[in-house]
Short mmCIF file of N, CA and C in Angstrom, two decimals:
data_model
loop_
_atom_site.label_atom_id
_atom_site.label_comp_id
_atom_site.label_asym_id
_atom_site.label_seq_id
_atom_site.Cartn_x
_atom_site.Cartn_y
_atom_site.Cartn_z
N UNK A 1 18.08 18.12 -43.82
CA UNK A 1 16.72 18.59 -43.40
C UNK A 1 16.28 17.70 -42.23
N UNK A 2 16.36 18.05 -40.99
CA UNK A 2 15.92 17.17 -39.91
C UNK A 2 14.35 17.05 -39.71
N UNK A 3 13.56 17.75 -40.52
CA UNK A 3 12.14 17.69 -40.33
C UNK A 3 11.66 17.98 -38.96
N UNK A 4 11.99 19.10 -38.47
CA UNK A 4 11.50 19.36 -37.08
C UNK A 4 10.13 20.03 -37.07
N UNK A 5 9.20 19.39 -36.39
CA UNK A 5 7.89 19.90 -36.14
C UNK A 5 7.66 20.34 -34.65
N UNK A 6 7.01 21.42 -34.52
CA UNK A 6 6.89 21.96 -33.07
C UNK A 6 5.35 21.80 -32.76
N UNK A 7 5.24 21.65 -31.49
CA UNK A 7 3.77 21.66 -30.88
C UNK A 7 3.89 22.32 -29.55
N UNK A 8 2.93 22.66 -28.93
CA UNK A 8 3.04 23.34 -27.56
C UNK A 8 3.74 22.56 -26.60
N UNK A 9 4.85 23.10 -26.12
CA UNK A 9 5.52 22.44 -25.04
C UNK A 9 6.61 21.37 -25.43
N UNK A 10 6.76 21.13 -26.78
CA UNK A 10 7.70 20.08 -27.05
C UNK A 10 8.23 20.17 -28.43
N UNK A 11 9.33 19.47 -28.70
CA UNK A 11 9.92 19.44 -30.11
C UNK A 11 9.82 18.04 -30.49
N UNK A 12 9.39 17.78 -31.67
CA UNK A 12 9.38 16.44 -32.07
C UNK A 12 10.36 16.26 -33.26
N UNK A 13 11.26 15.34 -33.19
CA UNK A 13 12.17 14.94 -34.15
C UNK A 13 11.70 13.68 -34.77
N UNK A 14 11.32 13.78 -36.12
CA UNK A 14 10.70 12.70 -36.67
C UNK A 14 11.34 11.30 -36.37
N UNK A 15 10.56 10.39 -35.76
CA UNK A 15 10.92 9.07 -35.42
C UNK A 15 12.13 9.03 -34.59
N UNK A 16 12.48 9.99 -33.92
CA UNK A 16 13.73 10.05 -33.11
C UNK A 16 13.55 10.29 -31.58
N UNK A 17 13.30 11.50 -31.24
CA UNK A 17 13.33 11.99 -29.85
C UNK A 17 12.14 12.87 -29.67
N UNK A 18 11.57 12.86 -28.47
CA UNK A 18 10.57 13.93 -28.08
C UNK A 18 11.04 14.52 -26.78
N UNK A 19 11.30 15.74 -26.77
CA UNK A 19 11.78 16.53 -25.56
C UNK A 19 10.60 17.29 -24.93
N UNK A 20 10.09 16.88 -23.87
CA UNK A 20 8.94 17.71 -23.24
C UNK A 20 9.43 18.66 -22.33
N UNK A 21 9.17 20.06 -22.52
CA UNK A 21 9.71 21.08 -21.60
C UNK A 21 8.65 21.27 -20.50
N UNK A 22 7.61 20.75 -20.44
CA UNK A 22 6.56 20.98 -19.34
C UNK A 22 7.20 20.63 -17.95
N UNK A 23 8.11 19.68 -17.83
CA UNK A 23 8.58 19.36 -16.52
C UNK A 23 9.46 20.51 -16.08
N UNK A 24 10.04 21.36 -16.92
CA UNK A 24 10.91 22.45 -16.47
C UNK A 24 10.07 23.61 -15.92
N UNK A 25 8.83 23.79 -16.62
CA UNK A 25 8.07 24.94 -16.27
C UNK A 25 7.04 24.51 -15.18
N UNK A 26 6.91 23.25 -14.88
CA UNK A 26 5.91 22.86 -13.79
C UNK A 26 6.46 21.69 -13.10
N UNK A 27 7.57 22.03 -12.19
CA UNK A 27 8.31 20.79 -11.63
C UNK A 27 7.48 20.06 -10.54
N UNK A 28 7.83 18.76 -10.34
CA UNK A 28 7.34 18.09 -9.18
C UNK A 28 8.14 18.45 -7.94
N UNK A 29 7.44 18.26 -6.80
CA UNK A 29 8.24 18.45 -5.59
C UNK A 29 9.08 17.09 -5.30
N UNK A 30 9.92 17.16 -4.39
CA UNK A 30 10.64 16.04 -3.92
C UNK A 30 9.71 15.34 -2.96
N UNK A 31 9.42 14.09 -3.12
CA UNK A 31 8.55 13.39 -2.16
C UNK A 31 9.46 12.36 -1.31
N UNK A 32 9.23 12.41 -0.05
CA UNK A 32 9.94 11.54 0.93
C UNK A 32 8.86 10.68 1.68
N UNK A 33 8.91 9.41 1.60
CA UNK A 33 8.01 8.48 2.46
C UNK A 33 8.97 7.91 3.50
N UNK A 34 8.76 8.20 4.76
CA UNK A 34 9.38 7.59 5.89
C UNK A 34 8.53 7.43 7.08
N UNK A 35 9.24 6.90 8.06
CA UNK A 35 8.40 6.57 9.38
C UNK A 35 7.33 5.63 9.11
N UNK A 36 7.69 4.60 8.22
CA UNK A 36 6.57 3.75 7.82
C UNK A 36 6.43 2.76 8.93
N UNK A 37 5.10 2.65 9.35
CA UNK A 37 4.70 1.76 10.43
C UNK A 37 3.82 0.61 9.93
N UNK A 38 3.24 -0.07 10.71
CA UNK A 38 2.25 -1.05 10.34
C UNK A 38 1.04 -0.57 9.72
N UNK A 39 0.41 0.63 10.29
CA UNK A 39 -0.75 1.15 9.67
C UNK A 39 -0.59 2.67 9.42
N UNK A 40 0.66 3.14 9.40
CA UNK A 40 0.79 4.53 9.01
C UNK A 40 2.09 4.88 8.35
N UNK A 41 2.21 6.04 7.77
CA UNK A 41 3.47 6.49 7.11
C UNK A 41 3.44 7.99 7.08
N UNK A 42 4.75 8.52 7.16
CA UNK A 42 4.76 10.01 6.98
C UNK A 42 5.29 10.31 5.64
N UNK A 43 4.54 11.28 4.92
CA UNK A 43 5.02 11.73 3.56
C UNK A 43 5.39 13.09 3.79
N UNK A 44 6.52 13.56 2.97
CA UNK A 44 6.83 15.02 3.04
C UNK A 44 7.00 15.42 1.60
N UNK A 45 6.35 16.41 1.15
CA UNK A 45 6.51 17.12 -0.15
C UNK A 45 7.37 18.31 0.03
N UNK A 46 8.58 18.40 -0.57
CA UNK A 46 9.42 19.40 -0.32
C UNK A 46 9.58 20.25 -1.75
N UNK A 47 9.18 21.45 -1.73
CA UNK A 47 9.16 22.31 -2.80
C UNK A 47 8.19 23.55 -2.53
N UNK A 48 7.92 24.29 -3.63
CA UNK A 48 7.04 25.41 -3.45
C UNK A 48 6.10 25.34 -4.52
N UNK A 49 4.83 25.69 -4.28
CA UNK A 49 3.74 25.67 -5.15
C UNK A 49 2.55 24.94 -4.79
N UNK A 50 1.67 24.65 -5.65
CA UNK A 50 0.42 24.02 -5.34
C UNK A 50 0.47 22.55 -5.90
N UNK A 51 0.17 21.54 -5.28
CA UNK A 51 0.24 20.13 -5.59
C UNK A 51 -1.00 19.42 -5.33
N UNK A 52 -1.14 18.31 -6.03
CA UNK A 52 -2.17 17.33 -5.73
C UNK A 52 -1.49 16.10 -5.16
N UNK A 53 -1.69 15.83 -4.12
CA UNK A 53 -0.93 14.72 -3.43
C UNK A 53 -2.00 13.63 -2.90
N UNK A 54 -2.01 12.48 -3.52
CA UNK A 54 -2.92 11.44 -3.16
C UNK A 54 -2.27 10.02 -3.05
N UNK A 55 -2.98 9.08 -2.38
CA UNK A 55 -2.57 7.75 -2.19
C UNK A 55 -3.68 6.76 -2.48
N UNK A 56 -3.34 5.50 -2.66
CA UNK A 56 -4.35 4.34 -2.82
C UNK A 56 -3.65 3.15 -2.77
N UNK A 57 -4.29 2.01 -2.34
CA UNK A 57 -3.63 0.69 -2.30
C UNK A 57 -3.27 0.40 -3.78
N UNK A 58 -2.14 -0.32 -3.94
CA UNK A 58 -1.70 -0.58 -5.34
C UNK A 58 -2.79 -1.44 -5.98
N UNK A 59 -3.02 -1.09 -7.28
CA UNK A 59 -4.07 -1.74 -8.01
C UNK A 59 -5.42 -1.03 -7.97
N UNK A 60 -5.64 -0.14 -7.09
CA UNK A 60 -6.93 0.59 -6.82
C UNK A 60 -6.73 1.92 -7.49
N UNK A 61 -7.94 2.39 -8.09
CA UNK A 61 -7.91 3.68 -8.56
C UNK A 61 -8.68 4.74 -7.70
N UNK A 62 -9.09 4.22 -6.55
CA UNK A 62 -9.72 5.03 -5.50
C UNK A 62 -8.78 5.83 -4.69
N UNK A 63 -8.20 6.87 -5.17
CA UNK A 63 -7.22 7.69 -4.57
C UNK A 63 -7.77 8.61 -3.49
N UNK A 64 -7.07 8.80 -2.44
CA UNK A 64 -7.56 9.69 -1.36
C UNK A 64 -6.64 10.92 -1.41
N UNK A 65 -7.11 12.13 -1.50
CA UNK A 65 -6.41 13.32 -1.56
C UNK A 65 -5.75 13.58 -0.12
N UNK A 66 -4.44 13.82 -0.06
CA UNK A 66 -3.73 14.00 1.19
C UNK A 66 -3.56 15.54 1.50
N UNK A 67 -3.12 16.25 0.44
CA UNK A 67 -2.84 17.58 0.61
C UNK A 67 -2.63 18.28 -0.79
N UNK A 68 -2.46 19.65 -0.58
CA UNK A 68 -2.24 20.46 -1.77
C UNK A 68 -1.04 21.46 -1.69
N UNK A 69 -0.32 21.27 -0.66
CA UNK A 69 0.91 22.20 -0.48
C UNK A 69 2.04 21.40 -0.05
N UNK A 70 3.28 22.02 -0.06
CA UNK A 70 4.42 21.29 0.48
C UNK A 70 4.23 21.17 1.97
N UNK A 71 4.94 20.12 2.53
CA UNK A 71 4.86 19.81 3.98
C UNK A 71 4.76 18.41 4.35
N UNK A 72 4.70 18.12 5.57
CA UNK A 72 4.47 16.79 6.02
C UNK A 72 3.03 16.30 6.29
N UNK A 73 2.70 15.13 6.00
CA UNK A 73 1.43 14.62 6.14
C UNK A 73 1.49 13.19 6.77
N UNK A 74 0.63 12.78 7.65
CA UNK A 74 0.70 11.47 8.24
C UNK A 74 -0.49 10.69 7.58
N UNK A 75 -0.21 9.56 6.95
CA UNK A 75 -1.24 8.70 6.39
C UNK A 75 -1.52 7.70 7.54
N UNK A 76 -2.78 7.60 8.02
CA UNK A 76 -3.02 6.64 8.99
C UNK A 76 -4.25 5.76 8.51
N UNK A 77 -4.50 4.75 9.28
CA UNK A 77 -5.53 3.78 8.92
C UNK A 77 -5.07 2.83 7.69
N UNK A 78 -3.91 2.75 7.50
CA UNK A 78 -3.34 1.87 6.32
C UNK A 78 -3.40 0.48 6.88
N UNK A 79 -3.58 -0.41 5.78
CA UNK A 79 -3.54 -1.93 6.11
C UNK A 79 -2.10 -2.41 6.43
N UNK A 80 -1.97 -3.21 7.31
CA UNK A 80 -0.58 -3.70 7.52
C UNK A 80 -0.07 -4.49 6.50
N UNK A 81 1.36 -4.42 6.23
CA UNK A 81 1.95 -5.13 5.24
C UNK A 81 1.27 -5.12 3.88
N UNK A 82 1.03 -3.94 3.39
CA UNK A 82 0.21 -3.66 2.16
C UNK A 82 0.93 -2.69 1.21
N UNK A 83 0.81 -2.90 -0.02
CA UNK A 83 1.47 -1.96 -1.09
C UNK A 83 0.45 -0.74 -1.27
N UNK A 84 1.19 0.39 -1.45
CA UNK A 84 0.48 1.57 -1.65
C UNK A 84 1.21 2.28 -2.81
N UNK A 85 0.46 3.19 -3.52
CA UNK A 85 1.09 4.14 -4.41
C UNK A 85 0.64 5.47 -3.93
N UNK A 86 1.78 6.37 -3.84
CA UNK A 86 1.49 7.75 -3.55
C UNK A 86 1.79 8.34 -4.87
N UNK A 87 0.86 9.34 -5.23
CA UNK A 87 1.11 10.07 -6.39
C UNK A 87 0.99 11.48 -6.23
N UNK A 88 1.67 12.31 -6.98
CA UNK A 88 1.76 13.77 -6.76
C UNK A 88 1.93 14.45 -8.21
N UNK A 89 1.30 15.63 -8.22
CA UNK A 89 1.44 16.36 -9.55
C UNK A 89 1.39 17.88 -9.10
N UNK A 90 2.03 18.64 -9.91
CA UNK A 90 2.19 20.11 -9.75
C UNK A 90 1.09 20.83 -10.48
N UNK A 91 0.33 21.73 -9.78
CA UNK A 91 -0.64 22.54 -10.36
C UNK A 91 -0.04 23.88 -10.64
N UNK A 92 0.23 24.24 -11.87
CA UNK A 92 0.79 25.43 -12.29
C UNK A 92 -0.18 26.40 -12.75
N UNK A 93 0.19 27.66 -13.15
CA UNK A 93 -0.75 28.76 -13.63
C UNK A 93 -1.57 28.28 -14.93
N UNK A 94 -0.89 27.55 -15.83
CA UNK A 94 -1.59 27.28 -17.08
C UNK A 94 -1.50 25.78 -17.39
N UNK A 95 -0.90 24.97 -16.49
CA UNK A 95 -0.73 23.62 -16.82
C UNK A 95 -0.73 22.73 -15.45
N UNK A 96 -0.82 21.37 -15.69
CA UNK A 96 -0.73 20.48 -14.67
C UNK A 96 0.39 19.53 -15.09
N UNK A 97 1.39 19.20 -14.32
CA UNK A 97 2.28 18.20 -14.52
C UNK A 97 1.74 16.83 -14.62
N UNK A 98 2.56 15.95 -15.25
CA UNK A 98 2.16 14.46 -15.15
C UNK A 98 2.28 14.04 -13.68
N UNK A 99 1.54 12.97 -13.46
CA UNK A 99 1.68 12.20 -12.10
C UNK A 99 3.04 11.69 -11.80
N UNK A 100 3.63 11.87 -10.77
CA UNK A 100 4.78 11.20 -10.23
C UNK A 100 4.44 10.18 -9.29
N UNK A 101 4.79 8.87 -9.33
CA UNK A 101 4.41 7.88 -8.55
C UNK A 101 5.52 7.38 -7.68
N UNK A 102 5.13 7.17 -6.31
CA UNK A 102 6.08 6.76 -5.25
C UNK A 102 5.48 5.57 -4.62
N UNK A 103 5.95 4.29 -4.91
CA UNK A 103 5.35 3.07 -4.25
C UNK A 103 5.96 2.93 -2.79
N UNK A 104 5.16 2.36 -1.97
CA UNK A 104 5.68 2.10 -0.59
C UNK A 104 4.86 0.90 -0.07
N UNK A 105 5.51 0.38 1.04
CA UNK A 105 4.70 -0.86 1.66
C UNK A 105 4.85 -0.58 3.17
N UNK A 106 3.58 -0.82 3.75
CA UNK A 106 3.60 -0.62 5.25
C UNK A 106 4.29 -1.83 5.89
N UNK A 107 4.58 -1.68 7.19
CA UNK A 107 5.52 -2.64 7.87
C UNK A 107 4.73 -3.92 8.28
N UNK A 108 5.47 -4.94 8.46
CA UNK A 108 4.91 -6.27 8.89
C UNK A 108 4.40 -6.03 10.34
N UNK A 109 3.15 -6.51 10.66
CA UNK A 109 2.65 -6.36 12.00
C UNK A 109 3.42 -7.50 12.86
N UNK A 110 3.40 -7.18 14.15
CA UNK A 110 4.12 -8.27 15.09
C UNK A 110 3.01 -8.77 15.90
N UNK A 111 2.32 -9.73 15.53
CA UNK A 111 1.18 -10.42 16.22
C UNK A 111 1.60 -11.72 16.61
N UNK A 112 1.09 -12.28 17.77
CA UNK A 112 1.42 -13.72 18.12
C UNK A 112 0.55 -14.66 17.15
N UNK A 113 -0.65 -14.16 16.82
CA UNK A 113 -1.58 -14.92 16.04
C UNK A 113 -2.18 -14.06 14.99
N UNK A 114 -2.44 -14.56 13.73
CA UNK A 114 -3.06 -13.83 12.72
C UNK A 114 -4.50 -14.58 12.66
N UNK A 115 -5.58 -13.76 12.92
CA UNK A 115 -6.96 -14.30 12.86
C UNK A 115 -7.52 -14.16 11.47
N UNK A 116 -7.93 -15.33 11.06
CA UNK A 116 -8.64 -15.45 9.72
C UNK A 116 -9.91 -15.94 9.85
N UNK A 117 -10.83 -15.31 9.18
CA UNK A 117 -12.39 -15.76 9.22
C UNK A 117 -12.92 -15.70 7.88
N UNK A 118 -14.06 -16.46 7.60
CA UNK A 118 -14.58 -16.64 6.31
C UNK A 118 -15.01 -15.12 5.77
N UNK A 119 -15.34 -14.28 6.67
CA UNK A 119 -15.66 -12.84 6.27
C UNK A 119 -14.88 -11.91 7.23
N UNK A 120 -14.27 -10.88 6.66
CA UNK A 120 -13.48 -9.89 7.40
C UNK A 120 -14.40 -9.25 8.47
N UNK A 121 -13.80 -8.83 9.55
CA UNK A 121 -14.49 -8.09 10.51
C UNK A 121 -13.60 -6.83 10.91
N UNK A 122 -14.33 -5.87 11.39
CA UNK A 122 -13.50 -4.69 11.99
C UNK A 122 -12.59 -4.17 11.05
N UNK A 123 -11.34 -3.90 11.59
CA UNK A 123 -10.28 -3.46 10.71
C UNK A 123 -9.70 -4.47 9.79
N UNK A 124 -10.02 -5.73 9.80
CA UNK A 124 -9.60 -6.67 8.81
C UNK A 124 -8.08 -6.81 8.79
N UNK A 125 -7.36 -6.54 9.90
CA UNK A 125 -5.88 -6.63 9.89
C UNK A 125 -5.46 -7.95 10.57
N UNK A 126 -6.32 -8.75 11.08
CA UNK A 126 -5.94 -10.06 11.50
C UNK A 126 -5.41 -10.03 13.01
N UNK A 127 -5.50 -8.76 13.68
CA UNK A 127 -4.83 -8.65 15.01
C UNK A 127 -5.68 -9.37 16.07
N UNK A 128 -7.05 -9.48 15.99
CA UNK A 128 -7.91 -10.20 16.88
C UNK A 128 -9.06 -10.87 16.08
N UNK A 129 -9.91 -11.45 16.86
CA UNK A 129 -11.07 -12.10 16.15
C UNK A 129 -11.98 -10.86 15.66
N UNK A 130 -12.14 -9.97 16.52
CA UNK A 130 -13.00 -8.89 16.13
C UNK A 130 -12.41 -8.01 14.91
N UNK A 131 -11.16 -8.13 14.54
CA UNK A 131 -10.54 -7.54 13.34
C UNK A 131 -10.00 -8.59 12.49
N UNK A 132 -10.72 -9.70 12.46
CA UNK A 132 -10.15 -10.88 11.55
C UNK A 132 -10.07 -10.43 10.02
N UNK A 133 -9.12 -10.95 9.35
CA UNK A 133 -8.95 -10.84 7.90
C UNK A 133 -9.59 -12.05 7.23
N UNK A 134 -10.07 -11.90 6.09
CA UNK A 134 -10.60 -13.11 5.20
C UNK A 134 -9.55 -13.44 4.27
N UNK A 135 -8.37 -12.81 4.25
CA UNK A 135 -7.32 -12.99 3.17
C UNK A 135 -6.33 -13.93 3.67
N UNK A 136 -6.56 -15.25 3.51
CA UNK A 136 -5.61 -16.23 4.01
C UNK A 136 -4.17 -16.05 3.33
N UNK A 137 -4.16 -15.73 2.02
CA UNK A 137 -2.87 -15.49 1.37
C UNK A 137 -2.04 -14.36 2.01
N UNK A 138 -2.69 -13.38 2.34
CA UNK A 138 -2.14 -12.19 3.14
C UNK A 138 -1.53 -12.68 4.50
N UNK A 139 -2.43 -13.40 5.07
CA UNK A 139 -1.94 -13.91 6.44
C UNK A 139 -0.63 -14.85 6.37
N UNK A 140 -0.64 -15.78 5.43
CA UNK A 140 0.49 -16.66 5.20
C UNK A 140 1.78 -15.73 4.78
N UNK A 141 1.64 -14.71 3.96
CA UNK A 141 2.74 -13.80 3.59
C UNK A 141 3.24 -13.13 4.68
N UNK A 142 2.27 -12.43 5.68
CA UNK A 142 2.76 -11.79 6.79
C UNK A 142 3.54 -12.62 7.71
N UNK A 143 2.95 -13.86 7.96
CA UNK A 143 3.67 -14.81 8.85
C UNK A 143 5.00 -15.16 8.38
N UNK A 144 5.20 -15.42 7.15
CA UNK A 144 6.46 -15.77 6.52
C UNK A 144 7.50 -14.74 6.52
N UNK A 145 7.06 -13.42 6.48
CA UNK A 145 7.82 -12.33 6.43
C UNK A 145 8.10 -11.59 7.78
N UNK A 146 7.69 -12.33 8.92
CA UNK A 146 8.01 -11.80 10.19
C UNK A 146 8.97 -12.52 10.86
N UNK A 147 10.33 -12.26 10.49
CA UNK A 147 11.34 -12.92 11.07
C UNK A 147 11.69 -12.90 12.52
N UNK A 148 11.24 -11.82 13.12
CA UNK A 148 11.34 -11.61 14.64
C UNK A 148 10.41 -12.51 15.41
N UNK A 149 9.24 -12.55 15.02
CA UNK A 149 8.23 -13.41 15.78
C UNK A 149 7.29 -13.86 14.78
N UNK A 150 7.55 -15.17 14.33
CA UNK A 150 6.60 -15.79 13.34
C UNK A 150 5.30 -16.15 14.04
N UNK A 151 4.25 -15.47 13.67
CA UNK A 151 2.94 -15.69 14.21
C UNK A 151 2.30 -16.98 13.60
N UNK A 152 1.56 -17.59 14.53
CA UNK A 152 0.65 -18.78 14.06
C UNK A 152 -0.55 -18.05 13.28
N UNK A 153 -1.18 -18.89 12.36
CA UNK A 153 -2.42 -18.41 11.70
C UNK A 153 -3.54 -19.22 12.38
N UNK A 154 -4.50 -18.55 12.88
CA UNK A 154 -5.72 -19.25 13.61
C UNK A 154 -6.90 -18.96 12.50
N UNK A 155 -7.45 -20.13 12.06
CA UNK A 155 -8.45 -20.07 11.11
C UNK A 155 -9.85 -20.42 11.80
N UNK A 156 -10.78 -19.45 11.64
CA UNK A 156 -12.04 -19.75 12.18
C UNK A 156 -12.85 -20.71 11.39
N UNK A 157 -13.63 -21.54 12.17
CA UNK A 157 -14.49 -22.57 11.43
C UNK A 157 -15.42 -21.85 10.47
N UNK A 158 -15.95 -22.44 9.41
CA UNK A 158 -16.84 -21.89 8.58
C UNK A 158 -16.58 -22.31 7.11
N UNK A 159 -17.35 -21.75 6.22
CA UNK A 159 -17.22 -22.05 4.87
C UNK A 159 -16.31 -20.94 4.11
N UNK A 160 -15.29 -21.34 3.51
CA UNK A 160 -14.36 -20.45 2.70
C UNK A 160 -14.62 -20.76 1.29
N UNK A 161 -14.89 -19.66 0.62
CA UNK A 161 -15.36 -19.88 -0.79
C UNK A 161 -14.15 -19.37 -1.76
N UNK A 162 -13.01 -19.06 -1.26
CA UNK A 162 -11.81 -18.52 -2.01
C UNK A 162 -11.39 -19.63 -2.91
N UNK A 163 -11.26 -19.45 -4.22
CA UNK A 163 -10.91 -20.53 -5.10
C UNK A 163 -9.26 -20.77 -5.18
N UNK A 164 -8.69 -19.96 -4.48
CA UNK A 164 -7.11 -19.95 -4.61
C UNK A 164 -6.57 -21.32 -3.89
N UNK A 165 -5.44 -21.65 -4.38
CA UNK A 165 -4.65 -22.78 -3.67
C UNK A 165 -3.56 -22.10 -2.94
N UNK A 166 -3.35 -22.57 -1.78
CA UNK A 166 -2.36 -21.98 -0.83
C UNK A 166 -1.15 -22.89 -0.51
N UNK A 167 0.04 -22.20 -0.39
CA UNK A 167 1.18 -23.08 -0.05
C UNK A 167 1.66 -22.52 1.28
N UNK A 168 1.69 -23.35 2.26
CA UNK A 168 2.37 -22.92 3.50
C UNK A 168 3.85 -22.92 3.38
N UNK A 169 4.45 -21.87 3.92
CA UNK A 169 5.78 -21.57 3.86
C UNK A 169 6.48 -22.14 5.03
N UNK A 170 7.77 -22.46 4.90
CA UNK A 170 8.51 -23.08 6.13
C UNK A 170 8.31 -22.18 7.40
N UNK A 171 8.12 -22.80 8.47
CA UNK A 171 7.96 -22.01 9.73
C UNK A 171 6.67 -21.49 9.94
N UNK A 172 5.66 -21.57 9.11
CA UNK A 172 4.33 -20.98 9.27
C UNK A 172 3.38 -22.12 9.70
N UNK A 173 2.80 -21.85 10.85
CA UNK A 173 1.80 -22.85 11.43
C UNK A 173 0.33 -22.30 11.20
N UNK A 174 -0.49 -23.20 10.81
CA UNK A 174 -1.77 -22.87 10.66
C UNK A 174 -2.71 -23.92 11.46
N UNK A 175 -3.52 -23.27 12.30
CA UNK A 175 -4.50 -24.06 13.17
C UNK A 175 -5.91 -23.65 12.77
N UNK A 176 -6.77 -24.62 12.64
CA UNK A 176 -8.11 -24.44 12.38
C UNK A 176 -9.24 -24.75 13.19
N UNK A 177 -10.39 -24.48 12.92
CA UNK A 177 -11.59 -24.96 13.73
C UNK A 177 -11.95 -24.02 14.90
N UNK A 178 -11.35 -22.83 14.96
CA UNK A 178 -11.80 -21.93 16.08
C UNK A 178 -13.14 -21.46 16.02
N UNK A 179 -13.65 -21.17 17.17
CA UNK A 179 -15.00 -20.52 17.27
C UNK A 179 -15.08 -19.06 16.90
N UNK A 180 -13.94 -18.46 17.10
CA UNK A 180 -13.83 -16.99 16.78
C UNK A 180 -13.98 -16.13 18.09
N UNK A 181 -13.96 -16.74 19.29
CA UNK A 181 -14.10 -16.05 20.56
C UNK A 181 -12.89 -16.43 21.45
N UNK A 182 -11.99 -17.08 20.98
CA UNK A 182 -10.85 -17.51 21.98
C UNK A 182 -9.94 -16.40 22.20
N UNK A 183 -9.53 -16.33 23.46
CA UNK A 183 -8.59 -15.18 23.81
C UNK A 183 -7.22 -15.37 23.15
N UNK A 184 -6.50 -14.39 23.07
CA UNK A 184 -5.07 -14.41 22.43
C UNK A 184 -4.18 -15.46 23.09
N UNK A 185 -4.38 -15.60 24.39
CA UNK A 185 -3.40 -16.55 25.20
C UNK A 185 -4.20 -17.92 25.31
N UNK A 186 -5.06 -18.25 24.34
CA UNK A 186 -5.71 -19.49 24.34
C UNK A 186 -4.66 -20.63 24.28
N UNK A 187 -5.00 -21.78 25.17
CA UNK A 187 -4.01 -22.74 25.14
C UNK A 187 -4.44 -23.87 24.04
N UNK A 188 -3.66 -24.12 23.04
CA UNK A 188 -3.95 -24.87 21.79
C UNK A 188 -4.03 -26.48 22.32
N UNK A 189 -3.48 -26.76 23.55
CA UNK A 189 -3.58 -28.24 23.89
C UNK A 189 -4.93 -28.58 24.47
N UNK A 190 -5.88 -27.63 24.60
CA UNK A 190 -7.22 -27.99 25.14
C UNK A 190 -8.05 -28.76 24.10
#
């Protein structure tokens, strides 16, 4: 006597196996994330049906809906060199499938300098003083992972209240005391 109990959509074998049939009746589309750039990525949902396609930065629950059908979508306005979760589920006649998660990371930006200020400004991507990031750890990570062109980190003068301890990695140069209006080609020997 195997003691089989049934419930809607599944067979339960006592303390052994659970087989869920919902995935056969309500399949996920194939998800492709490609053309990943510094601030954008293309996602493609391949399949037929109605879907709920969303994304958010890793660790956030503030998902943004991208689409509801198969096809290609461009995600833009993403933060450079950041981790994201794409999630999709199928909306069927009588059921909704479980979320399928696809993680991805945007590309490393290619800056000469990463601008860091006590408070983020503009896009907060570190590309200029008007788009300065306040995340020094992110700036160090980006600089260390940019093998083609290791950017310097320019730190604006001010009070930083971040309680973290930072470790500069080999080849990463940090310069401080900037007013926050220096041009990108500013001569550090001045």
